[in-house]
PDB file of C-alpha atoms in Angstrom:
ATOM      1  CA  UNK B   1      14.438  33.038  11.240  1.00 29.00           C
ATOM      2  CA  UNK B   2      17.522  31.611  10.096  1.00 29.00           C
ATOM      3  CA  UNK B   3      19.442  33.347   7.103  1.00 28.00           C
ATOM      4  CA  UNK B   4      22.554  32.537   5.308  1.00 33.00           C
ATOM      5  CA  UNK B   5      23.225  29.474   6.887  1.00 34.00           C
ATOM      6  CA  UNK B   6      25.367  26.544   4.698  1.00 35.00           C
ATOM      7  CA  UNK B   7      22.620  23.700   4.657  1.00 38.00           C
ATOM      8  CA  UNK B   8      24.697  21.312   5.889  1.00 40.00           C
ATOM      9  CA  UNK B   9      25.216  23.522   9.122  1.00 38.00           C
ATOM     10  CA  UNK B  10      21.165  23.375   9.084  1.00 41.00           C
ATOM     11  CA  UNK B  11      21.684  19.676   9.194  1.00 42.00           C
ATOM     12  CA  UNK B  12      23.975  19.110  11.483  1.00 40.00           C
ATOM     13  CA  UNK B  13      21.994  20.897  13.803  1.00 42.00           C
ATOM     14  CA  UNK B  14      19.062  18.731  13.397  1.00 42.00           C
ATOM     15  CA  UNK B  15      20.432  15.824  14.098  1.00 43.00           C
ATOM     16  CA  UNK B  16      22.139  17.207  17.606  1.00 47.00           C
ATOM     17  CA  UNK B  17      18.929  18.539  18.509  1.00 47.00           C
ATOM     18  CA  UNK B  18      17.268  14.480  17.952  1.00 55.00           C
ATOM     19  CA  UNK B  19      16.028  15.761  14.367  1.00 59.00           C
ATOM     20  CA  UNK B  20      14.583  18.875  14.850  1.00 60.00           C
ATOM     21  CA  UNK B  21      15.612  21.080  12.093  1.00 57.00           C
ATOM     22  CA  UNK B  22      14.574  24.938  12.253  1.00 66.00           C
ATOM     23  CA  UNK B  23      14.509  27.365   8.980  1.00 68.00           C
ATOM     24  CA  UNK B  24      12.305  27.667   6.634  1.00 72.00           C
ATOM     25  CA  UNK B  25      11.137  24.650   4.480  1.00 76.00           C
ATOM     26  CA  UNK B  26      10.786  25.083   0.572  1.00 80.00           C
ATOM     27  CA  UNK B  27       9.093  22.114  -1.056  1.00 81.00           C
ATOM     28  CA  UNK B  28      11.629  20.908  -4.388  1.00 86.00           C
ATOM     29  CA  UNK B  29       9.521  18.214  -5.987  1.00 91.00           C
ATOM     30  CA  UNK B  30       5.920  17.533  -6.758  1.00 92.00           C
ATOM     31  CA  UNK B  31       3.790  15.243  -8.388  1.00 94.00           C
ATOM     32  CA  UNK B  32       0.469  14.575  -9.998  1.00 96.00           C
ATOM     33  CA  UNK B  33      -2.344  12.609  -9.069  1.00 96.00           C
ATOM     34  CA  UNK B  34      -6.583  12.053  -9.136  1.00 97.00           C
ATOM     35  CA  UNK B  35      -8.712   9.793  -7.278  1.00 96.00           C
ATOM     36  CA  UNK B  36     -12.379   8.881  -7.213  1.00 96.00           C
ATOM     37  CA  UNK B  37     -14.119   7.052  -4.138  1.00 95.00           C
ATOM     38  CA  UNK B  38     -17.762   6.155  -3.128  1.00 94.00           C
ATOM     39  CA  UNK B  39     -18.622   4.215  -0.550  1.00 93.00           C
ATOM     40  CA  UNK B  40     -22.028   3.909   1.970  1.00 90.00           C
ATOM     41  CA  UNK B  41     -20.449   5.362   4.845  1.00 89.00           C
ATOM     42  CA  UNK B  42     -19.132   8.399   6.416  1.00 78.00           C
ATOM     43  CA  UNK B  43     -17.053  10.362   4.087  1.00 78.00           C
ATOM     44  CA  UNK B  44     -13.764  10.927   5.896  1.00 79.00           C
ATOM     45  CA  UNK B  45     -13.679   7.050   6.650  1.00 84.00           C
ATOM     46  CA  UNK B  46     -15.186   5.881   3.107  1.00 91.00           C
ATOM     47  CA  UNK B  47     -15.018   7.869  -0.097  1.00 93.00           C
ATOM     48  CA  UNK B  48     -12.084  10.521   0.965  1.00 93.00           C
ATOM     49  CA  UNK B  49     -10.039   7.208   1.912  1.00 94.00           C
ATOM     50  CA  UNK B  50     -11.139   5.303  -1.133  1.00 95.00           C
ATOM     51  CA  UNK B  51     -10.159   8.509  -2.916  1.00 95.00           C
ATOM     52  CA  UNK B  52      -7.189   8.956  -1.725  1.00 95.00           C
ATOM     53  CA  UNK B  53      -6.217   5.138  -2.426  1.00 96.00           C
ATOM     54  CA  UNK B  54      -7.408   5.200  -5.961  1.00 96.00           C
ATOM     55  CA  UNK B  55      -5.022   8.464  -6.110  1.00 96.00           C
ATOM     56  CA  UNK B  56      -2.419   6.343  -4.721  1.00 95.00           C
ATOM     57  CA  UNK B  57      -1.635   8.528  -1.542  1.00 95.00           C
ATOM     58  CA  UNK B  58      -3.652   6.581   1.237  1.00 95.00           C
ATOM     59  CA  UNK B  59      -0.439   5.635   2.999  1.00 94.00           C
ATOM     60  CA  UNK B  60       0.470   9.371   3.599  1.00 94.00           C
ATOM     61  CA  UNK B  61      -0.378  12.208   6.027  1.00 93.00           C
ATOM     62  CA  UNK B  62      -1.279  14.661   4.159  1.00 93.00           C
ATOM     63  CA  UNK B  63      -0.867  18.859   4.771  1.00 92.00           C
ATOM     64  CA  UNK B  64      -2.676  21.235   2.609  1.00 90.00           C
ATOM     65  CA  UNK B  65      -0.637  24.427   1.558  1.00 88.00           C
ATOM     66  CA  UNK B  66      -1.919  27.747  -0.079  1.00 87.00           C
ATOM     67  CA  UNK B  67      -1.619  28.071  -3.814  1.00 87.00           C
ATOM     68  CA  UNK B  68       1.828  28.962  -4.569  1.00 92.00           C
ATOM     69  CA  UNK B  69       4.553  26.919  -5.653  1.00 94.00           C
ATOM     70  CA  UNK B  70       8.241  27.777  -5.013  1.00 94.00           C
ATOM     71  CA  UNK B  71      10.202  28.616  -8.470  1.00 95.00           C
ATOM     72  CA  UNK B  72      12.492  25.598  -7.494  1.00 93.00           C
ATOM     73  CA  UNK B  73       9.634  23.163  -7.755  1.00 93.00           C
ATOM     74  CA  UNK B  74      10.214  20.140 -10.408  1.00 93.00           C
ATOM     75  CA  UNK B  75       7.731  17.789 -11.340  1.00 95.00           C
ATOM     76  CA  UNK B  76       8.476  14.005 -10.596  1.00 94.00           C
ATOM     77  CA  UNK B  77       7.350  10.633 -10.666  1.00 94.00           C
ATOM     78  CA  UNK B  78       4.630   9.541  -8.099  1.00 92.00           C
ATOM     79  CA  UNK B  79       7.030   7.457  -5.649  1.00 91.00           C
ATOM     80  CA  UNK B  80       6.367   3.714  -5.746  1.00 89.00           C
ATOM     81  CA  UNK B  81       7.285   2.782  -2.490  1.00 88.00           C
ATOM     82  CA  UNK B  82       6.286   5.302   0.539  1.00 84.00           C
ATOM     83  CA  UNK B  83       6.711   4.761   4.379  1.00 91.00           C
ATOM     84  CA  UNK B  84       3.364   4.536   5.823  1.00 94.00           C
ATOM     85  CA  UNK B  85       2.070   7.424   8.079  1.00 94.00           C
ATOM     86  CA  UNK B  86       4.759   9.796   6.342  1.00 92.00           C
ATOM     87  CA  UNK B  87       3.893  13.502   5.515  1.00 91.00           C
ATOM     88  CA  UNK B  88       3.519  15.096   1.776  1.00 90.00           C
ATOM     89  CA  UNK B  89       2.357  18.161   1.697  1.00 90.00           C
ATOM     90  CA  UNK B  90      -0.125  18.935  -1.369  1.00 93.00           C
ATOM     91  CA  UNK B  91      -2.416  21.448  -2.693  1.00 94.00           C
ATOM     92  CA  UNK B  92      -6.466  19.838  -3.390  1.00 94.00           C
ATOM     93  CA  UNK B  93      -9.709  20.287  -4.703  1.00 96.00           C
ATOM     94  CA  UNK B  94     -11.822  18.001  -3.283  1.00 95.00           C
ATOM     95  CA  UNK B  95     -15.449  17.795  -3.700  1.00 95.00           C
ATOM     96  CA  UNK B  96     -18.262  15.563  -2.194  1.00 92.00           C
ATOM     97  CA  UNK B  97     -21.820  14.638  -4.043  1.00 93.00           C
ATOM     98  CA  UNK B  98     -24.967  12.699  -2.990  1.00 92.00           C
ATOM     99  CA  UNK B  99     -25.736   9.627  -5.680  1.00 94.00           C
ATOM    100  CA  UNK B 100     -26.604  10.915  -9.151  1.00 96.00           C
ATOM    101  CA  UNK B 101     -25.131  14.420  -8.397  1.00 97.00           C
ATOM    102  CA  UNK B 102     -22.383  14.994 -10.317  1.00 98.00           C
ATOM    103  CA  UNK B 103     -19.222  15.992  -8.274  1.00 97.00           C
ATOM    104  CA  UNK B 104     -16.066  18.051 -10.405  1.00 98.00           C
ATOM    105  CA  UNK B 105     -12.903  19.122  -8.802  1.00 98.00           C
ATOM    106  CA  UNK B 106     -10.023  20.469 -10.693  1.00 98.00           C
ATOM    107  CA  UNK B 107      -6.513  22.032 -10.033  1.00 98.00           C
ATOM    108  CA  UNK B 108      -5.081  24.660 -12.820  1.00 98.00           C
ATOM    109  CA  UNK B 109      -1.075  26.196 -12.231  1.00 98.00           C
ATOM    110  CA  UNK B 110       1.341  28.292 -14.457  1.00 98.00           C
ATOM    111  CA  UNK B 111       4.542  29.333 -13.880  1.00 98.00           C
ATOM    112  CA  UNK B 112       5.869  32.969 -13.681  1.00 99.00           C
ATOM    113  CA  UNK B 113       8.865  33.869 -15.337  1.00 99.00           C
ATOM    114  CA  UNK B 114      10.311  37.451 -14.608  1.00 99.00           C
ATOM    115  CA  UNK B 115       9.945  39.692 -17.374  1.00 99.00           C
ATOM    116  CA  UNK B 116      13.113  41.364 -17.491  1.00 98.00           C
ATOM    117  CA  UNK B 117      15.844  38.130 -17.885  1.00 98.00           C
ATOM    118  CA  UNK B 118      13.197  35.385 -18.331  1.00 98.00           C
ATOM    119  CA  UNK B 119      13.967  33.624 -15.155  1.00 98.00           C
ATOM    120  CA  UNK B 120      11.359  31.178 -13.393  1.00 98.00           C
ATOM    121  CA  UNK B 121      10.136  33.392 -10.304  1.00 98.00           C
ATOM    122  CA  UNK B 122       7.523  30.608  -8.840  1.00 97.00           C
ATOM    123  CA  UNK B 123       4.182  28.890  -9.697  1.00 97.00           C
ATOM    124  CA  UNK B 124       0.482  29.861  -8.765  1.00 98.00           C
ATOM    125  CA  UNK B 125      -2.209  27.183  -8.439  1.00 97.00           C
ATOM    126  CA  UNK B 126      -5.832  27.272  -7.992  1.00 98.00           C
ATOM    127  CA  UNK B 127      -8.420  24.614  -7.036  1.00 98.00           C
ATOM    128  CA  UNK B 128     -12.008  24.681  -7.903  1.00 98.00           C
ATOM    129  CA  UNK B 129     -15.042  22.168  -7.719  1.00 98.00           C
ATOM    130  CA  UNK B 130     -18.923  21.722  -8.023  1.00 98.00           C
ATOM    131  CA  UNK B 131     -21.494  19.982  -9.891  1.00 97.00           C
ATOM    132  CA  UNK B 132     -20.635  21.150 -13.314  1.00 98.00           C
ATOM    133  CA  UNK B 133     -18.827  19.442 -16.235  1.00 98.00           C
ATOM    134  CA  UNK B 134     -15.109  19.592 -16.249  1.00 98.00           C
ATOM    135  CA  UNK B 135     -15.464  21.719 -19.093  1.00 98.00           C
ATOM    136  CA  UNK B 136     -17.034  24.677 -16.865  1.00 99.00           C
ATOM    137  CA  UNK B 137     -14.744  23.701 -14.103  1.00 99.00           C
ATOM    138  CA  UNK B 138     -11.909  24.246 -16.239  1.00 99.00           C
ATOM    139  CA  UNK B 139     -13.305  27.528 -17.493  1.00 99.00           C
ATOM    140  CA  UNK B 140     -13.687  28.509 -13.590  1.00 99.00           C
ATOM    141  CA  UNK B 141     -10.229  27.432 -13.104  1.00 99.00           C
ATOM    142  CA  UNK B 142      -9.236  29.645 -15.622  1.00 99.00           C
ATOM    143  CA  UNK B 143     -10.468  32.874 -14.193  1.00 99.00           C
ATOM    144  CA  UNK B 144      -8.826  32.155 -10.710  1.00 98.00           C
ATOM    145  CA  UNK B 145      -5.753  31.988 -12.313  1.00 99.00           C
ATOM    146  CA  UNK B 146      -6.146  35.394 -14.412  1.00 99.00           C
ATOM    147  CA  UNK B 147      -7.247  37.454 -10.801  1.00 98.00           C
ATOM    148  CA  UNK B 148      -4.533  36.148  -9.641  1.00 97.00           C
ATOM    149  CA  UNK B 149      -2.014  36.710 -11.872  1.00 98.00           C
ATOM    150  CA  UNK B 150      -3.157  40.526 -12.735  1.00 98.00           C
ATOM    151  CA  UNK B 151      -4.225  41.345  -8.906  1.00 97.00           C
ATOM    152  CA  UNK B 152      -0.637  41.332  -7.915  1.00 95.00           C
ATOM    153  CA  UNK B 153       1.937  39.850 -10.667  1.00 98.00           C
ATOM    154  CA  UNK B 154       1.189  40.995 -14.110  1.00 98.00           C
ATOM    155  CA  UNK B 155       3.339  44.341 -13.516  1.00 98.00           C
ATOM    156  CA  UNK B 156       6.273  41.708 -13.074  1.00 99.00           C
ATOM    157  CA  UNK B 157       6.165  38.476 -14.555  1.00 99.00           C
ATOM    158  CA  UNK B 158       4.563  36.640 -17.332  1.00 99.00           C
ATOM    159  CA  UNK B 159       2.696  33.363 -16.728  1.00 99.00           C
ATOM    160  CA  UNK B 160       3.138  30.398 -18.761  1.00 98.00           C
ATOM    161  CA  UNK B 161       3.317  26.518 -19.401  1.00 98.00           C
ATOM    162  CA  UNK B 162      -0.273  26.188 -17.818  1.00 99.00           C
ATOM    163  CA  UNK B 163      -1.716  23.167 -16.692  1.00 98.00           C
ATOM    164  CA  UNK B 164      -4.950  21.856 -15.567  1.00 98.00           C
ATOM    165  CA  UNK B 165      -6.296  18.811 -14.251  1.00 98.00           C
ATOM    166  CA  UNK B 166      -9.731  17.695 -13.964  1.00 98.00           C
ATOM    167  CA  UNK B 167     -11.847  14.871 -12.937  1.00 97.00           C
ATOM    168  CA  UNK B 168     -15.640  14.261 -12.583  1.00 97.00           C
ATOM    169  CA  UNK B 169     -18.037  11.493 -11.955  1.00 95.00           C
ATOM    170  CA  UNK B 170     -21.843  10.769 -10.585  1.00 97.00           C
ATOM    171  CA  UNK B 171     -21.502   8.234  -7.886  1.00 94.00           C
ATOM    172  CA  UNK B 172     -24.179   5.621  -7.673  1.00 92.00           C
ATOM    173  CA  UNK B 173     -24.059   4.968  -3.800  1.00 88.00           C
TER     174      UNK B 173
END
């Protein structure tokens, strides 16, 4: 682990060593999207890629993380223009139906914000999906986020500015 080193010290490392850059990587900036796909074929190669390009991010790699956003984190546009085959790392809920079967997923975060000066401490998100309305989903969502928050930052830290995002559909392939 590397610890109280200048970033630029962190950089100029990296680039000696061909760009590879060791410490540990907080994510700044994040953004928002949905998708919906369908297609006759396998999922991987037809409605998770149609999803993803209706979401926008089809060009990407993408990592999945945990649920917990670094107090840092700022909400941005989606970028316009991305280099194909990059990385962005994300947190999903993904979920797959048969045609006619309703298919929810839905993402919910707040913010903590220590209780004693006010100060944003970090984010916790949670992901849930099914085949029930975005309503229940939400409601679902919900209760994640309160075990969460009480099972090990209540004592702490308030949560606030909560958001959730749904989406649902029936596909008819």
């Amino acid at each position: 682990m590397i610890t109280k080193v200048k970033k630029q010290n962190i950089i100029a490392r990296g680039r000696k060593s061909r760009g590879i850059v060791i410490g540990n990587r907080i994510p700044m900036d994040y953004f928002e999207t949905t998708g919906i796909g369908q297609s006759d074929i396998t999922v991987h190669a037809g409605s998770y890629h149609l999803a993803l390009k209706d979401a926008g991010i089809e060009q990407y790699n993408i990592m999945t993380y945990s649920s917990i956003l670094p107090g840092i984190a700022r909400k941005v546009e989606k970028p316009e223009k991305v280099e194909h085959g990059s990385v962005v790392e994300s947190i999903m809920a993904v979920c797959t139906s048969q045609k006619g079967e309703r298919a929810t997923a839905g993402i919910i975060y707040g913010w903590l914000f220590d209780k004693s000066n006010g100060s944003k401490f970090g984010g916790l998100v949670c992901e849930n999906y099914g085949n029930e309305t975005e309503e229940e989903i939400s409601l679902k969502l919900r209760a994640s986020l309160d075990e969460l928050y009480y099972n090990g930052f209540s004592e702490k830290y308030l949560l606030k500015d909560i958001h959730t995002i749904t989406r649902s559909f029936v596909p008819d392939k």
